[in-house]
GROMACS .gro file of N, CA, C and O in nm:
model
  272
    1UNK      N    1  -3.327   0.914  -1.010
    1UNK     CA    2  -3.246   0.837  -0.918
    1UNK      C    3  -3.110   0.904  -0.902
    1UNK      O    4  -3.048   0.943  -0.999
    2UNK      N    5  -3.064   0.916  -0.780
    2UNK     CA    6  -2.936   0.982  -0.754
    2UNK      C    7  -2.820   0.895  -0.798
    2UNK      O    8  -2.830   0.772  -0.805
    3UNK      N    9  -2.709   0.960  -0.830
    3UNK     CA   10  -2.589   0.885  -0.868
    3UNK      C   11  -2.535   0.813  -0.745
    3UNK      O   12  -2.523   0.871  -0.638
    4UNK      N   13  -2.503   0.686  -0.763
    4UNK     CA   14  -2.454   0.606  -0.652
    4UNK      C   15  -2.302   0.615  -0.647
    4UNK      O   16  -2.236   0.624  -0.749
    5UNK      N   17  -2.250   0.612  -0.525
    5UNK     CA   18  -2.106   0.615  -0.507
    5UNK      C   19  -2.048   0.477  -0.535
    5UNK      O   20  -2.112   0.375  -0.511
    6UNK      N   21  -1.926   0.474  -0.586
    6UNK     CA   22  -1.856   0.348  -0.609
    6UNK      C   23  -1.804   0.295  -0.477
    6UNK      O   24  -1.751   0.372  -0.396
    7UNK      N   25  -1.819   0.166  -0.454
    7UNK     CA   26  -1.769   0.108  -0.330
    7UNK      C   27  -1.617   0.088  -0.340
    7UNK      O   28  -1.566   0.049  -0.445
    8UNK      N   29  -1.549   0.113  -0.229
    8UNK     CA   30  -1.405   0.086  -0.220
    8UNK      C   31  -1.385  -0.059  -0.181
    8UNK      O   32  -1.466  -0.117  -0.108
    9UNK      N   33  -1.277  -0.118  -0.227
    9UNK     CA   34  -1.242  -0.254  -0.185
    9UNK      C   35  -1.186  -0.248  -0.044
    9UNK      O   36  -1.088  -0.177  -0.019
   10UNK      N   37  -1.245  -0.324   0.047
   10UNK     CA   38  -1.202  -0.320   0.187
   10UNK      C   39  -1.056  -0.365   0.202
   10UNK      O   40  -0.982  -0.309   0.282
   11UNK      N   41  -1.016  -0.466   0.127
   11UNK     CA   42  -0.878  -0.514   0.136
   11UNK      C   43  -0.780  -0.408   0.091
   11UNK      O   44  -0.673  -0.390   0.150
   12UNK      N   45  -0.816  -0.335  -0.014
   12UNK     CA   46  -0.726  -0.230  -0.066
   12UNK      C   47  -0.719  -0.112   0.031
   12UNK      O   48  -0.614  -0.050   0.046
   13UNK      N   49  -0.831  -0.079   0.096
   13UNK     CA   50  -0.831   0.031   0.193
   13UNK      C   51  -0.732   0.004   0.305
   13UNK      O   52  -0.668   0.096   0.355
   14UNK      N   53  -0.721  -0.123   0.345
   14UNK     CA   54  -0.633  -0.159   0.457
   14UNK      C   55  -0.487  -0.161   0.415
   14UNK      O   56  -0.399  -0.148   0.500
   15UNK      N   57  -0.459  -0.179   0.287
   15UNK     CA   58  -0.321  -0.202   0.243
   15UNK      C   59  -0.255  -0.086   0.171
   15UNK      O   60  -0.133  -0.077   0.169
   16UNK      N   61  -0.333   0.004   0.112
   16UNK     CA   62  -0.276   0.110   0.030
   16UNK      C   63  -0.325   0.247   0.076
   16UNK      O   64  -0.434   0.260   0.128
   17UNK      N   65  -0.241   0.348   0.052
   17UNK     CA   66  -0.282   0.487   0.072
   17UNK      C   67  -0.214   0.570  -0.036
   17UNK      O   68  -0.117   0.525  -0.098
   18UNK      N   69  -0.265   0.690  -0.057
   18UNK     CA   70  -0.209   0.776  -0.161
   18UNK      C   71  -0.122   0.884  -0.099
   18UNK      O   72  -0.152   0.936   0.009
   19UNK      N   73  -0.015   0.919  -0.169
   19UNK     CA   74   0.069   1.031  -0.127
   19UNK      C   75   0.008   1.160  -0.180
   19UNK      O   76  -0.090   1.157  -0.254
   20UNK      N   77   0.065   1.272  -0.142
   20UNK     CA   78   0.013   1.401  -0.186
   20UNK      C   79   0.026   1.419  -0.337
   20UNK      O   80  -0.055   1.489  -0.399
   21UNK      N   81   0.124   1.354  -0.398
   21UNK     CA   82   0.143   1.366  -0.542
   21UNK      C   83   0.065   1.261  -0.621
   21UNK      O   84   0.076   1.256  -0.743
   22UNK      N   85  -0.009   1.172  -0.551
   22UNK     CA   86  -0.091   1.073  -0.619
   22UNK      C   87  -0.027   0.937  -0.637
   22UNK      O   88  -0.083   0.850  -0.704
   23UNK      N   89   0.090   0.915  -0.578
   23UNK     CA   90   0.152   0.783  -0.585
   23UNK      C   91   0.087   0.692  -0.481
   23UNK      O   92   0.029   0.738  -0.383
   24UNK      N   93   0.099   0.561  -0.502
   24UNK     CA   94   0.038   0.464  -0.412
   24UNK      C   95   0.145   0.412  -0.317
   24UNK      O   96   0.248   0.361  -0.360
   25UNK      N   97   0.119   0.425  -0.188
   25UNK     CA   98   0.212   0.382  -0.084
   25UNK      C   99   0.159   0.254  -0.021
   25UNK      O  100   0.037   0.238  -0.003
   26UNK      N  101   0.249   0.161   0.015
   26UNK     CA  102   0.210   0.038   0.083
   26UNK      C  103   0.319  -0.001   0.181
   26UNK      O  104   0.432   0.047   0.173
   27UNK      N  105   0.284  -0.087   0.275
   27UNK     CA  106   0.382  -0.138   0.371
   27UNK      C  107   0.443  -0.265   0.317
   27UNK      O  108   0.372  -0.352   0.264
   28UNK      N  109   0.572  -0.279   0.332
   28UNK     CA  110   0.641  -0.396   0.278
   28UNK      C  111   0.613  -0.518   0.365
   28UNK      O  112   0.594  -0.507   0.487
   29UNK      N  113   0.611  -0.633   0.303
   29UNK     CA  114   0.583  -0.756   0.377
   29UNK      C  115   0.713  -0.812   0.435
   29UNK      O  116   0.823  -0.774   0.397
   30UNK      N  117   0.698  -0.903   0.530
   30UNK     CA  118   0.814  -0.969   0.589
   30UNK      C  119   0.863  -0.902   0.715
   30UNK      O  120   0.975  -0.926   0.758
   31UNK      N  121   0.782  -0.819   0.780
   31UNK     CA  122   0.826  -0.745   0.897
   31UNK      C  123   0.756  -0.792   1.025
   31UNK      O  124   0.774  -0.735   1.131
   32UNK      N  125   0.673  -0.896   1.016
   32UNK     CA  126   0.592  -0.932   1.132
   32UNK      C  127   0.657  -1.037   1.223
   32UNK      O  128   0.642  -1.029   1.345
   33UNK      N  129   0.726  -1.135   1.168
   33UNK     CA  130   0.786  -1.238   1.252
   33UNK      C  131   0.904  -1.300   1.180
   33UNK      O  132   0.932  -1.265   1.065
   34UNK      N  133   0.975  -1.387   1.249
   34UNK     CA  134   1.098  -1.449   1.197
   34UNK      C  135   1.202  -1.344   1.161
   34UNK      O  136   1.268  -1.353   1.057
   35UNK      N  137   1.217  -1.243   1.245
   35UNK     CA  138   1.311  -1.135   1.216
   35UNK      C  139   1.453  -1.168   1.260
   35UNK      O  140   1.547  -1.099   1.221
   36UNK      N  141   1.469  -1.272   1.342
   36UNK     CA  142   1.602  -1.306   1.391
   36UNK      C  143   1.696  -1.352   1.282
   36UNK      O  144   1.817  -1.332   1.290
   37UNK      N  145   1.642  -1.414   1.178
   37UNK     CA  146   1.728  -1.465   1.071
   37UNK      C  147   1.755  -1.360   0.964
   37UNK      O  148   1.837  -1.383   0.876
   38UNK      N  149   1.687  -1.245   0.972
   38UNK     CA  150   1.711  -1.138   0.874
   38UNK      C  151   1.813  -1.041   0.932
   38UNK      O  152   1.805  -1.004   1.049
   39UNK      N  153   1.908  -0.999   0.849
   39UNK     CA  154   2.010  -0.910   0.900
   39UNK      C  155   1.956  -0.768   0.916
   39UNK      O  156   1.847  -0.735   0.869
   40UNK      N  157   2.033  -0.683   0.984
   40UNK     CA  158   1.987  -0.549   1.019
   40UNK      C  159   1.960  -0.465   0.895
   40UNK      O  160   1.866  -0.385   0.893
   41UNK      N  161   2.040  -0.483   0.792
   41UNK     CA  162   2.021  -0.405   0.669
   41UNK      C  163   1.886  -0.439   0.605
   41UNK      O  164   1.814  -0.350   0.559
   42UNK      N  165   1.853  -0.566   0.605
   42UNK     CA  166   1.725  -0.610   0.548
   42UNK      C  167   1.608  -0.554   0.629
   42UNK      O  168   1.511  -0.501   0.574
   43UNK      N  169   1.616  -0.563   0.763
   43UNK     CA  170   1.508  -0.511   0.849
   43UNK      C  171   1.493  -0.360   0.834
   43UNK      O  172   1.382  -0.307   0.836
   44UNK      N  173   1.602  -0.291   0.816
   44UNK     CA  174   1.598  -0.145   0.799
   44UNK      C  175   1.529  -0.108   0.668
   44UNK      O  176   1.452  -0.013   0.661
   45UNK      N  177   1.555  -0.185   0.562
   45UNK     CA  178   1.489  -0.160   0.433
   45UNK      C  179   1.339  -0.185   0.442
   45UNK      O  180   1.261  -0.120   0.374
   46UNK      N  181   1.298  -0.282   0.524
   46UNK     CA  182   1.156  -0.313   0.538
   46UNK      C  183   1.079  -0.205   0.612
   46UNK      O  184   0.958  -0.199   0.603
   47UNK      N  185   1.149  -0.120   0.689
   47UNK     CA  186   1.083  -0.014   0.765
   47UNK      C  187   1.018   0.089   0.674
   47UNK      O  188   0.911   0.138   0.704
   48UNK      N  189   1.082   0.122   0.565
   48UNK     CA  190   1.031   0.227   0.477
   48UNK      C  191   0.912   0.177   0.396
   48UNK      O  192   0.904   0.060   0.362
   49UNK      N  193   0.822   0.267   0.367
   49UNK     CA  194   0.705   0.231   0.286
   49UNK      C  195   0.747   0.212   0.141
   49UNK      O  196   0.841   0.276   0.093
   50UNK      N  197   0.679   0.124   0.072
   50UNK     CA  198   0.706   0.102  -0.069
   50UNK      C  199   0.614   0.188  -0.154
   50UNK      O  200   0.508   0.230  -0.110
   51UNK      N  201   0.657   0.215  -0.276
   51UNK     CA  202   0.576   0.289  -0.373
   51UNK      C  203   0.540   0.191  -0.485
   51UNK      O  204   0.629   0.125  -0.541
   52UNK      N  205   0.412   0.181  -0.516
   52UNK     CA  206   0.367   0.087  -0.620
   52UNK      C  207   0.421   0.128  -0.757
   52UNK      O  208   0.445   0.247  -0.783
   53UNK      N  209   0.439   0.030  -0.842
   53UNK     CA  210   0.493   0.056  -0.975
   53UNK      C  211   0.393   0.134  -1.059
   53UNK      O  212   0.273   0.139  -1.030
   54UNK      N  213   0.442   0.195  -1.166
   54UNK     CA  214   0.355   0.271  -1.255
   54UNK      C  215   0.251   0.182  -1.322
   54UNK      O  216   0.142   0.227  -1.354
   55UNK      N  217   0.285   0.055  -1.343
   55UNK     CA  218   0.190  -0.037  -1.407
   55UNK      C  219   0.077  -0.074  -1.312
   55UNK      O  220  -0.037  -0.092  -1.354
   56UNK      N  221   0.105  -0.087  -1.182
   56UNK     CA  222   0.004  -0.130  -1.086
   56UNK      C  223  -0.081  -0.015  -1.033
   56UNK      O  224  -0.191  -0.037  -0.984
   57UNK      N  225  -0.030   0.108  -1.042
   57UNK     CA  226  -0.099   0.223  -0.982
   57UNK      C  227  -0.242   0.245  -1.033
   57UNK      O  228  -0.332   0.263  -0.951
   58UNK      N  229  -0.270   0.242  -1.164
   58UNK     CA  230  -0.408   0.267  -1.208
   58UNK      C  231  -0.509   0.166  -1.154
   58UNK      O  232  -0.620   0.204  -1.115
   59UNK      N  233  -0.473   0.038  -1.147
   59UNK     CA  234  -0.568  -0.060  -1.097
   59UNK      C  235  -0.591  -0.045  -0.947
   59UNK      O  236  -0.703  -0.066  -0.898
   60UNK      N  237  -0.488  -0.005  -0.873
   60UNK     CA  238  -0.505   0.016  -0.729
   60UNK      C  239  -0.592   0.139  -0.704
   60UNK      O  240  -0.679   0.139  -0.617
   61UNK      N  241  -0.574   0.244  -0.785
   61UNK     CA  242  -0.655   0.364  -0.768
   61UNK      C  243  -0.802   0.339  -0.797
   61UNK      O  244  -0.889   0.403  -0.740
   62UNK      N  245  -0.833   0.243  -0.885
   62UNK     CA  246  -0.971   0.205  -0.910
   62UNK      C  247  -1.033   0.138  -0.787
   62UNK      O  248  -1.153   0.150  -0.763
   63UNK      N  249  -0.950   0.069  -0.710
   63UNK     CA  250  -1.000   0.000  -0.592
   63UNK      C  251  -1.025   0.094  -0.475
   63UNK      O  252  -1.104   0.062  -0.386
   64UNK      N  253  -0.955   0.208  -0.472
   64UNK     CA  254  -0.973   0.305  -0.363
   64UNK      C  255  -1.008   0.441  -0.423
   64UNK      O  256  -0.928   0.534  -0.422
   65UNK      N  257  -1.131   0.456  -0.476
   65UNK     CA  258  -1.165   0.577  -0.551
   65UNK      C  259  -1.171   0.704  -0.466
   65UNK      O  260  -1.151   0.812  -0.519
   66UNK      N  261  -1.197   0.693  -0.335
   66UNK     CA  262  -1.213   0.814  -0.254
   66UNK      C  263  -1.096   0.835  -0.159
   66UNK      O  264  -1.109   0.908  -0.061
   67UNK      N  265  -0.983   0.770  -0.184
   67UNK     CA  266  -0.867   0.787  -0.098
   67UNK      C  267  -0.815   0.929  -0.108
   67UNK      O  268  -0.814   0.989  -0.215
   68UNK      N  269  -0.772   0.982   0.003
   68UNK     CA  270  -0.722   1.119   0.006
   68UNK      C  271  -0.570   1.117  -0.006
   68UNK      O  272  -0.503   1.038   0.042
   0.00000   0.00000   0.00000
């Protein structure tokens, strides 16, 4: 019997990606609506992608085993 591939978590595929150095990148929340009450500095910080913590990275990488 051939070795079976591990399935990726669909939710994780949509939310996380890997950088070239192997860090986990994600989009910050709070950027979709109700932006009028947030000041410009806050909205500008939300534009940049976030990097997952060192503690969360191994579990996220298990969810997306074939991410490039």
